[in-house]
Coordinates of C-alpha atoms and ligand atoms in Angstrom, one line a residue:
M21 CA 58.5 118.2 100.9
L22 CA 58.4 115.5 98.2
R23 CA 61.6 117.0 96.6
A24 CA 64.5 119.0 97.8
F25 CA 63.0 122.2 96.2
A26 CA 59.6 123.6 95.4
T27 CA 58.3 122.3 92.1
H28 CA 55.4 124.9 91.7
K29 CA 54.9 128.6 92.4
Y30 CA 51.5 128.9 90.7
R31 CA 50.0 125.4 90.8
K32 CA 48.3 124.9 94.1
T33 CA 49.6 121.8 95.9
E34 CA 49.3 120.2 99.3
E35 CA 51.3 117.4 100.9
L36 CA 49.1 114.5 102.0
S37 CA 52.1 112.8 103.7
E38 CA 54.0 113.6 106.9
K39 CA 50.9 112.8 108.9
F40 CA 48.9 109.9 110.3
W41 CA 46.4 108.2 108.0
D42 CA 43.8 105.7 109.2
F43 CA 45.0 102.1 108.7
S44 CA 43.2 98.8 108.9
M45 CA 44.1 95.2 108.1
E46 CA 42.5 91.8 108.6
Q47 CA 44.1 89.7 111.3
E48 CA 44.6 85.9 111.0
D49 CA 41.4 85.3 113.0
G50 CA 39.4 87.4 110.5
L51 CA 39.0 90.3 112.8
K52 CA 39.7 93.8 111.6
E53 CA 42.4 95.7 113.3
S54 CA 42.5 99.5 113.0
R55 CA 45.1 102.0 114.0
K56 CA 46.8 105.2 112.9
M57 CA 49.7 104.8 110.4
W58 CA 52.3 107.4 109.6
V59 CA 52.7 108.2 105.9
P60 CA 55.3 107.9 104.5
G61 CA 56.3 104.7 106.3
C62 CA 56.5 101.0 106.2
W63 CA 54.0 99.1 108.3
E64 CA 56.8 96.9 109.6
S65 CA 57.9 99.9 111.7
C66 CA 54.7 99.6 113.8
P67 CA 54.6 97.4 116.9
G68 CA 53.0 94.1 116.1
L69 CA 53.3 94.4 112.4
E70 CA 57.1 93.7 112.1
N71 CA 56.4 90.7 109.9
Y72 CA 53.1 91.5 108.4
R73 CA 52.8 90.5 104.7
G74 CA 49.4 91.0 103.0
I75 CA 46.9 93.8 102.5
G76 CA 46.6 97.0 104.4
Q77 CA 43.9 99.7 103.9
Y78 CA 45.0 103.4 104.2
Q79 CA 42.5 106.3 104.4
T80 CA 42.6 110.0 104.6
A81 CA 40.5 113.0 103.6
F82 CA 41.2 116.0 101.4
E83 CA 39.2 119.1 100.4
A84 CA 39.0 120.0 96.8
E85 CA 36.9 121.2 93.9
G86 CA 37.4 120.5 90.1
N87 CA 40.4 118.4 88.8
V88 CA 43.0 117.0 91.1
R89 CA 46.0 114.8 90.6
I90 CA 47.3 112.7 93.5
V91 CA 51.0 111.8 93.1
F92 CA 52.3 108.8 95.0
K93 CA 56.1 108.7 95.1
G94 CA 56.2 105.0 96.1
V95 CA 53.8 102.4 97.4
S96 CA 55.2 99.0 98.3
H97 CA 54.3 97.1 96.3
F98 CA 50.8 97.1 94.8
A99 CA 48.3 99.9 95.2
K100 CA 44.6 100.3 94.4
V101 CA 43.5 103.9 94.8
Y102 CA 39.9 105.0 95.4
I103 CA 38.5 108.5 95.6
D104 CA 35.1 108.5 97.3
D105 CA 34.9 104.8 96.8
V106 CA 35.5 105.0 93.1
L107 CA 38.5 103.1 91.8
V108 CA 40.7 105.7 90.1
G109 CA 44.0 103.8 89.6
E110 CA 46.1 100.7 90.2
H111 CA 49.9 100.5 90.3
Y112 CA 52.4 97.8 90.7
G113 CA 56.1 98.7 91.5
S114 CA 57.3 99.8 94.9
Y115 CA 60.0 102.2 93.8
T116 CA 58.6 104.4 91.1
P117 CA 56.1 107.2 91.2
F118 CA 52.6 107.2 89.8
E119 CA 49.6 109.4 89.8
V120 CA 45.8 109.1 89.8
Y121 CA 43.3 111.8 88.8
G122 CA 40.0 112.9 90.3
K123 CA 38.0 114.8 87.8
D124 CA 35.3 117.5 88.3
L125 CA 35.1 116.9 92.0
H126 CA 32.3 118.7 93.8
F127 CA 33.3 121.3 96.3
G128 CA 33.9 119.6 99.7
V129 CA 35.8 116.9 101.5
H130 CA 36.7 113.7 99.7
N131 CA 37.8 110.4 100.9
L132 CA 41.1 108.9 99.6
R133 CA 41.5 105.2 100.2
V134 CA 44.6 103.1 99.2
E135 CA 44.6 99.3 99.4
V136 CA 48.2 98.2 99.6
D137 CA 49.5 94.7 99.1
N138 CA 53.0 93.5 99.7
S139 CA 52.4 89.7 99.4
F140 CA 54.5 87.6 97.1
S141 CA 52.6 86.2 94.2
E142 CA 52.9 85.3 90.5
K143 CA 51.1 88.6 89.8
Y144 CA 54.1 90.5 91.1
A145 CA 57.0 89.3 88.9
L146 CA 59.7 91.5 90.4
D147 CA 59.0 90.8 94.1
I148 CA 60.3 87.5 95.5
P149 CA 61.7 86.6 98.9
N150 CA 65.2 88.1 98.5
D151 CA 68.5 89.1 100.0
Y152 CA 66.9 92.3 101.1
Y153 CA 63.4 93.0 102.6
S154 CA 60.3 93.9 100.6
Y155 CA 58.5 96.2 103.0
G156 CA 54.8 97.1 102.9
G157 CA 53.0 100.4 102.9
I158 CA 52.9 103.9 101.5
S159 CA 56.6 104.2 101.8
R160 CA 57.2 107.5 100.0
G161 CA 55.5 110.9 99.9
V162 CA 52.0 111.7 98.6
G163 CA 51.1 115.0 97.0
L164 CA 47.7 116.6 96.1
E165 CA 47.7 118.9 93.1
F166 CA 44.9 121.1 91.9
L167 CA 45.0 121.1 88.1
P168 CA 43.7 123.4 85.4
D169 CA 42.3 122.0 82.2
V170 CA 45.7 122.0 80.5
F171 CA 48.7 121.3 82.6
L172 CA 52.4 120.5 82.6
Q173 CA 53.3 116.9 83.0
W174 CA 57.1 117.0 82.9
I175 CA 60.2 118.9 81.6
H176 CA 63.2 117.1 80.3
V177 CA 66.5 119.0 79.8
T178 CA 69.3 117.4 77.8
P179 CA 72.7 119.0 77.6
L180 CA 73.9 118.4 74.0
Q181 CA 77.4 119.8 73.8
E182 CA 79.7 122.4 75.1
Q183 CA 82.2 124.7 73.4
N184 CA 84.1 127.5 75.2
G185 CA 81.7 127.6 78.1
V186 CA 78.6 127.7 75.8
W187 CA 76.2 124.8 76.2
D188 CA 73.7 123.7 73.6
V189 CA 70.7 122.4 75.5
K190 CA 67.5 120.7 74.4
V191 CA 64.3 121.3 76.5
E192 CA 61.3 119.1 76.1
V193 CA 58.0 119.9 77.8
M194 CA 55.0 117.6 78.1
C195 CA 51.6 119.3 78.3
A196 CA 48.3 117.4 78.7
N197 CA 44.7 118.4 78.2
L198 CA 42.4 117.0 80.9
S199 CA 39.3 118.7 79.7
E200 CA 36.4 117.9 77.3
Q201 CA 37.3 120.9 75.1
E202 CA 40.2 121.8 72.8
Q203 CA 42.6 124.0 74.6
H204 CA 44.5 127.1 73.4
F205 CA 47.4 128.4 75.3
D206 CA 50.9 129.9 75.2
L207 CA 53.9 128.0 76.7
D208 CA 57.0 129.6 78.0
V209 CA 60.1 128.1 79.4
Q210 CA 62.7 129.9 81.5
I211 CA 66.2 128.7 82.0
P212 CA 68.9 131.0 83.3
N213 CA 69.1 134.1 81.1
E214 CA 67.0 132.5 78.4
A215 CA 63.2 132.6 77.7
L216 CA 61.8 130.2 75.2
V217 CA 58.2 130.8 74.0
E218 CA 55.7 128.8 71.9
K219 CA 52.7 130.9 71.2
D220 CA 49.2 129.7 70.2
C221 CA 49.5 126.0 71.2
V222 CA 46.5 123.9 70.5
L223 CA 45.7 120.6 72.3
P224 CA 42.7 118.5 71.3
V225 CA 40.5 116.9 73.9
H226 CA 42.4 114.5 76.3
E227 CA 45.6 114.7 74.3
E228 CA 49.1 115.3 75.4
R229 CA 52.0 116.6 73.5
V230 CA 55.8 117.3 73.8
Y231 CA 57.0 120.7 72.9
T232 CA 60.7 120.8 72.0
F233 CA 63.1 123.8 72.2
E234 CA 66.8 124.1 71.5
T235 CA 68.8 126.9 73.0
K236 CA 72.3 127.9 74.2
M237 CA 73.4 128.6 77.7
E238 CA 76.3 131.1 77.7
H239 CA 78.9 131.4 80.6
A240 CA 77.3 128.3 82.1
Q241 CA 79.2 126.1 84.5
S242 CA 79.3 122.3 84.2
W243 CA 78.2 119.9 86.8
S244 CA 80.9 117.6 88.2
P245 CA 81.6 115.7 91.5
E246 CA 84.0 118.5 92.4
H247 CA 81.6 121.4 91.4
P248 CA 78.0 120.2 91.4
V249 CA 76.5 123.3 89.9
L250 CA 72.7 123.1 89.4
Y251 CA 70.3 125.2 87.4
M252 CA 66.5 125.6 87.6
V253 CA 64.1 125.4 84.7
T254 CA 60.5 126.7 84.8
A255 CA 57.7 126.1 82.4
R256 CA 54.5 128.1 82.4
I257 CA 51.2 127.8 80.6
R258 CA 49.4 131.1 80.0
K259 CA 45.8 131.7 78.8
D260 CA 45.1 135.2 77.7
G261 CA 48.4 136.3 79.2
V262 CA 47.5 134.9 82.7
V263 CA 49.6 132.0 84.1
T264 CA 47.3 129.0 84.7
D265 CA 50.0 126.3 85.5
D266 CA 53.7 126.0 86.1
L267 CA 56.3 123.4 86.8
V268 CA 59.8 123.9 88.1
D269 CA 62.7 121.3 87.9
R270 CA 66.4 121.3 88.3
F271 CA 69.2 120.1 86.0
G272 CA 73.0 120.2 85.6
L273 CA 75.2 120.5 82.5
R274 CA 77.4 117.5 81.9
L275 CA 78.0 115.0 79.2
V276 CA 78.5 111.3 79.8
R277 CA 80.0 109.2 77.0
V278 CA 81.5 105.8 76.6
E279 CA 84.6 106.0 74.5
G280 CA 86.8 102.9 74.1
N281 CA 87.2 101.3 77.5
Q282 CA 86.5 104.5 79.4
I283 CA 83.4 106.2 80.8
L284 CA 83.9 109.9 80.2
L285 CA 82.3 112.7 82.3
N286 CA 82.8 116.0 80.5
G287 CA 85.6 114.4 78.5
K288 CA 87.5 113.0 81.5
A289 CA 87.8 109.3 82.2
L290 CA 85.9 108.5 85.4
R291 CA 87.1 106.4 88.2
I292 CA 84.2 105.1 90.2
K293 CA 84.7 104.7 93.9
G294 CA 81.2 103.8 95.1
F295 CA 78.9 101.9 97.4
C296 CA 75.9 99.8 96.6
R297 CA 73.1 100.9 98.9
H298 CA 69.7 99.5 99.9
E299 CA 67.0 101.8 101.2
D300 CA 66.9 100.1 104.6
H301 CA 67.0 101.1 108.2
P302 CA 65.9 99.1 111.3
E303 CA 63.7 102.0 112.5
Y304 CA 62.2 103.0 109.1
G305 CA 62.3 100.0 106.8
C306 CA 62.8 101.4 103.3
A307 CA 61.1 104.7 104.2
L308 CA 64.1 106.6 105.3
P309 CA 63.5 110.2 106.4
A310 CA 65.4 112.9 104.6
A311 CA 67.9 113.4 107.5
E312 CA 68.9 109.8 107.3
M313 CA 69.4 109.9 103.6
Q314 CA 71.6 112.9 103.9
R315 CA 73.6 111.2 106.7
D316 CA 74.2 108.1 104.5
L317 CA 75.6 110.3 101.8
Q318 CA 77.8 112.2 104.2
L319 CA 79.2 108.9 105.5
M320 CA 79.9 107.7 102.0
K321 CA 81.6 111.0 101.2
D322 CA 83.6 110.8 104.4
M323 CA 84.9 107.5 103.2
G324 CA 86.0 109.1 99.9
A325 CA 83.3 107.7 97.7
N326 CA 82.2 109.5 94.6
S327 CA 79.3 107.2 93.6
V328 CA 76.3 105.2 94.8
R329 CA 74.5 102.3 93.1
T330 CA 70.8 102.2 93.9
S331 CA 70.8 98.5 94.2
H332 CA 68.4 97.0 93.3
Y333 CA 65.6 99.5 92.5
P334 CA 65.0 103.2 91.7
N335 CA 65.4 105.4 94.7
D336 CA 63.5 108.2 96.4
E337 CA 63.8 111.3 94.4
R338 CA 64.9 113.3 97.4
F339 CA 67.9 111.0 97.7
L340 CA 68.7 111.7 94.0
D341 CA 68.3 115.4 94.7
Y342 CA 70.9 115.2 97.4
C343 CA 73.3 113.3 95.2
D344 CA 72.9 116.1 92.6
E345 CA 73.7 118.6 95.3
L346 CA 76.7 116.7 96.8
G347 CA 78.2 115.7 93.5
I348 CA 77.7 112.0 94.0
L349 CA 77.4 110.0 90.7
V350 CA 74.5 107.6 90.6
W351 CA 74.1 104.2 88.9
E352 CA 70.4 104.0 89.0
E353 CA 68.9 100.5 88.7
N354 CA 65.5 99.1 87.8
H355 CA 63.9 96.7 90.1
A356 CA 65.0 93.1 89.5
R357 CA 67.5 91.1 91.6
G358 CA 68.7 87.5 91.0
L359 CA 65.7 86.4 88.9
E360 CA 66.5 83.1 87.1
V361 CA 65.1 82.4 83.7
E362 CA 62.1 80.5 85.0
Q363 CA 61.1 83.6 87.0
M364 CA 61.8 85.8 83.9
Q365 CA 59.4 83.6 82.0
N366 CA 56.5 84.8 84.2
P367 CA 54.2 86.3 81.4
L368 CA 54.1 89.6 83.4
F369 CA 57.8 89.9 83.9
E370 CA 58.8 91.8 80.8
E371 CA 55.9 94.2 80.8
Q372 CA 56.4 95.0 84.5
C373 CA 60.2 95.5 84.0
E374 CA 59.6 97.9 81.1
K375 CA 57.0 99.8 83.0
V376 CA 59.5 100.4 85.9
I377 CA 62.1 101.4 83.4
S378 CA 59.8 103.9 81.8
E379 CA 58.6 105.4 85.1
M380 CA 62.1 105.6 86.4
I381 CA 63.6 107.4 83.4
T382 CA 60.6 109.7 82.9
A383 CA 60.7 110.8 86.6
H384 CA 64.5 110.9 87.0
Y385 CA 65.7 112.2 83.6
N386 CA 67.0 115.5 84.8
H387 CA 69.3 114.4 87.7
P388 CA 72.8 115.2 86.5
S389 CA 74.1 112.8 89.1
I390 CA 72.7 109.8 87.2
Y391 CA 75.4 108.8 84.8
I392 CA 74.2 105.3 83.9
W393 CA 71.0 103.1 83.9
G394 CA 71.3 99.6 85.2
I395 CA 68.9 96.7 84.7
L396 CA 68.4 93.0 85.8
N397 CA 71.1 92.5 88.4
E398 CA 72.3 88.9 88.3
C399 CA 69.3 87.7 86.2
G400 CA 69.2 85.0 83.5
S401 CA 71.9 86.5 81.2
E402 CA 73.3 83.0 80.4
T403 CA 70.1 82.0 78.6
E404 CA 68.6 82.8 75.2
Y405 CA 65.3 83.8 76.8
G406 CA 67.1 86.0 79.2
R407 CA 69.0 87.6 76.3
M408 CA 65.7 88.5 74.7
C409 CA 64.7 90.4 77.8
Y410 CA 68.0 92.2 78.2
K411 CA 67.8 93.2 74.6
A412 CA 64.3 94.5 74.8
Q413 CA 65.0 96.4 78.0
Y414 CA 68.1 98.1 76.6
K415 CA 66.0 99.1 73.6
K416 CA 63.4 100.6 75.9
I417 CA 66.1 102.6 77.7
A418 CA 67.6 103.8 74.5
S419 CA 64.2 104.9 73.3
L420 CA 63.7 107.0 76.4
D421 CA 67.1 108.4 76.9
K422 CA 70.0 108.7 74.5
S423 CA 72.2 110.7 76.8
R424 CA 73.3 108.0 79.2
P425 CA 74.9 104.5 78.8
Y426 CA 73.3 101.4 80.2
S427 CA 74.5 98.2 81.7
S428 CA 73.7 95.3 83.9
A429 CA 75.6 93.8 86.9
S430 CA 76.3 90.1 86.1
C431 CA 77.8 87.2 88.0
K432 CA 77.4 84.6 85.3
Y433 CA 81.1 84.7 84.3
E434 CA 82.0 82.6 81.3
K435 CA 78.3 81.6 80.7
D436 CA 77.0 85.2 80.2
I437 CA 75.7 85.7 76.6
C438 CA 74.6 89.4 77.0
Q439 CA 77.9 91.2 77.2
D440 CA 77.7 92.4 73.5
L441 CA 74.4 94.1 74.3
E442 CA 75.5 96.5 77.0
M443 CA 77.7 99.7 76.8
V444 CA 79.7 99.0 80.0
C445 CA 80.6 95.5 81.2
S446 CA 79.7 95.3 84.8
W447 CA 80.6 92.4 87.1
N448 CA 79.8 91.4 90.7
M449 CA 82.6 89.4 92.3
Y450 CA 83.6 88.3 95.8
P451 CA 87.3 87.2 95.7
Y452 CA 88.6 86.0 99.1
W453 CA 85.0 85.6 100.2
Y454 CA 82.8 83.3 98.0
E455 CA 85.7 82.8 95.6
E456 CA 89.2 81.5 96.0
D457 CA 90.7 83.6 93.3
T458 CA 92.4 86.9 94.3
A459 CA 90.8 90.0 92.8
T460 CA 93.7 90.3 90.3
Q461 CA 93.2 86.8 89.1
R462 CA 89.4 87.2 88.8
L463 CA 89.8 90.5 86.9
T464 CA 92.5 89.1 84.6
K465 CA 90.5 86.1 83.6
L466 CA 87.4 88.1 83.1
H467 CA 89.1 90.8 81.1
E468 CA 90.7 88.1 78.8
W469 CA 87.3 86.4 78.3
L470 CA 85.6 89.7 77.6
Q471 CA 88.1 90.6 74.9
Q472 CA 87.0 87.5 72.8
S473 CA 84.7 88.5 70.0
Q474 CA 80.9 88.9 70.6
R475 CA 81.5 89.7 74.2
G476 CA 82.7 92.9 75.8
A477 CA 85.8 93.6 73.7
G478 CA 87.1 97.1 74.1
K479 CA 84.3 98.2 76.4
P480 CA 84.7 99.7 79.9
L481 CA 84.8 97.2 82.7
L482 CA 83.2 98.1 86.0
V483 CA 83.2 96.1 89.3
T484 CA 79.6 96.5 90.4
E485 CA 79.9 94.5 93.6
I486 CA 82.9 93.5 95.8
G487 CA 82.9 92.9 99.5
A488 CA 82.8 90.5 102.5
G489 CA 80.7 89.9 105.5
G490 CA 81.5 91.2 109.0
I491 CA 79.2 91.4 112.1
Y492 CA 79.5 94.6 114.0
G493 CA 81.1 94.0 117.4
F494 CA 82.3 90.5 116.5
R495 CA 86.1 90.9 117.0
S496 CA 88.5 88.1 116.5
V497 CA 92.3 88.3 116.5
A498 CA 92.2 84.9 114.7
Q499 CA 90.3 86.7 111.9
D500 CA 87.4 84.2 112.1
V501 CA 84.7 84.3 109.4
W502 CA 82.2 87.2 110.1
S503 CA 84.7 89.1 112.2
E504 CA 85.3 92.8 111.6
E505 CA 89.0 92.0 111.3
L506 CA 88.5 89.5 108.5
Q507 CA 86.1 91.8 106.6
S508 CA 88.5 94.7 106.9
E509 CA 91.5 92.6 105.7
I510 CA 89.6 91.3 102.7
L511 CA 88.3 94.8 101.7
G512 CA 91.8 96.1 101.9
K513 CA 93.0 93.5 99.4
Q514 CA 90.0 93.6 97.1
L515 CA 90.0 97.4 96.7
S516 CA 93.7 97.8 96.3
E517 CA 93.8 95.1 93.6
V518 CA 90.9 96.5 91.7
A519 CA 92.4 100.0 91.9
A520 CA 95.6 98.7 90.5
F521 CA 94.0 96.8 87.6
E522 CA 94.6 99.1 84.6
N523 CA 91.6 98.1 82.6
C524 CA 88.9 98.8 85.2
S525 CA 86.8 101.9 85.5
G526 CA 86.2 101.5 89.2
M527 CA 84.3 99.6 91.8
Y528 CA 81.2 99.5 94.0
I529 CA 81.5 98.0 97.5
W530 CA 78.8 95.6 98.4
Q531 CA 77.5 97.3 100.5
F532 CA 77.1 100.5 102.4
C533 CA 75.1 99.3 105.4
D534 CA 73.8 96.0 106.7
V535 CA 70.2 95.3 105.6
R536 CA 67.4 93.1 106.7
V537 CA 66.7 90.1 104.4
S538 CA 63.5 88.1 103.8
K539 CA 63.0 85.3 106.3
E540 CA 63.5 82.7 103.4
W541 CA 67.1 84.0 103.2
A542 CA 67.8 84.2 106.9
M543 CA 69.5 80.8 107.3
R544 CA 72.3 82.0 105.0
R545 CA 72.5 85.4 106.8
P546 CA 73.5 85.6 110.4
K547 CA 71.2 88.0 112.4
S548 CA 68.8 87.9 109.4
R549 CA 70.9 90.7 107.9
N550 CA 73.1 90.8 104.9
N551 CA 76.2 91.7 106.9
K552 CA 78.5 93.0 104.2
G553 CA 77.9 96.6 105.2
I554 CA 80.9 98.8 106.0
V555 CA 78.6 100.3 108.6
D556 CA 76.0 98.2 110.4
E557 CA 72.2 98.7 110.1
Y558 CA 72.4 101.7 112.6
R559 CA 75.3 103.2 110.6
R560 CA 77.9 102.3 113.2
P561 CA 81.3 102.0 111.5
K562 CA 83.0 98.7 111.4
L563 CA 86.7 98.3 111.3
A564 CA 86.6 98.2 107.5
Y565 CA 85.4 101.9 107.5
E566 CA 88.9 103.2 108.0
T567 CA 90.4 100.7 105.5
V568 CA 87.9 101.8 102.8
K569 CA 88.5 105.5 103.7
K570 CA 92.2 105.2 103.3
I571 CA 92.0 103.5 99.9
F572 CA 89.2 105.6 98.4
T573 CA 90.5 109.0 99.6
A574 CA 93.9 108.3 98.0
L575 CA 92.3 107.6 94.6
P576 CA 91.5 110.5 92.3
N577 CA 88.0 110.8 90.7
Y578 CA 89.6 110.4 87.2
R579 CA 91.9 107.8 85.8
Ligands
LIG21 C1 74.9 89.4 94.9 C2 73.7 90.3 94.8 C3 73.5 91.1 96.0 C4 73.9 90.4 97.3 C5 75.3 89.8 97.2 C6 75.7 89.0 98.4 O1 75.9 89.7 94.1 O2 73.7 91.1 93.7 O3 72.2 91.6 96.1 O4 73.0 89.3 97.5 O5 75.3 89.0 96.1 O6 75.8 89.5 99.5 O7 76.0 87.8 98.3

């Protein structure tokens, strides 16, 4: 399953993942090595390929006739896709979905080949050796869809306002014409107790169009962390009364607004108690199976968390589905960590960032759990060139989604010149660890500085990273650096001080679990892991687990 629920009842689909594909790669001596490779997966999970960086060829076969669409939920990090040896698409960006089309295929078996590249190069502006690992492979699910001439691309549902249990809702449906002829059809959209119909739609050759409906949902329940109520929406295309295509999605009814220095969810001031989380596991790389995703969320919930930050890239849609179901608020982030201005000046940088943003928002728009979009973690926000990029990317977000705020996690302290651009001021800080200040001192200075004009005056303040390192099993009564004792002690002070700071909307712990880092970072990171996890890479709890749990569970979801 590519999602937590079935997305079609009429359109014929088939999953191409959850099975072995043929895989080959060129070894250093020039010889070709072939083997079977599980999809979805990272090739680093295979014996002998733990450190492989380069190109890998994946192949499988499928049977079809007519028009097909092949949906890739994530390929890390560059993909060239061929059907029967004809190039049908290319995509850069490990963490967002894309699709390719096969048109008018003859009846029979077809070859699907994907050339995957995870090397670091100027061509890939967002991937650099980093404080996490950039894995290689078809790391998320792949689906085959049999398409009619005119088909449904996406549905976006926007809750507009609520009064006495009645919600005003906007529904947008994107239809596309794949054929060489003008298409005539009827469109209907079903949300609970409501059928919306647009008769006699006409789509010219190869065109796509968004159909917009506004309606009311009566006696509807809101989505919240306490009651994560979800509704289904179904769109159908009919020709001469017969259904030729359908698309099912899921949404929730909630409003997110920034008012003064608060982030409001359905009118109530949120208190974020969250974890930053990388998609990372020693057995699976970034391709965690569903059961592992659910377990991560259960562990976070057990510690009293109400939110997760998808640092530093968009996450698998199933993970977001489970957040919707469990009532876990999501800060969803585009892919860019710690890029200095010289790296942002790569001529491909802005275009590649904006593409990820656009793919992320289009695909994840309906998740009620996503309450904010994040961009450019700790990038060049202290420079004029950087500012241009932040500005352009916020503009891009606003053009795609007006229903959520946006922000960026910064560490540039008094040098940051982008705080006036964002809707929430978000800061990464490591008091008692990298910094000598206490958390209270750090927050007080920051808050004062933000209140000066042109900065973040009057806006919500969020701590997007706070934490300390601790190696699982390293115990030391002396509280030596890297011991579980010291980590737990520091977390206790950090979290209590942030919770007590009146002008703060909450905090994200860096980080949920220990993660593998690029080898270029290993000298700074014992065991080649970023060890600031509250659980280790196998999700074994460190001493800090109980400390976090005690503090988080005592704090209400609202301020
Ligand atoms: C930064 C960064 C994280 C991680 C962290 C750390 O704030 O955003 O990705 O590298 O520091 O562990 O130092």
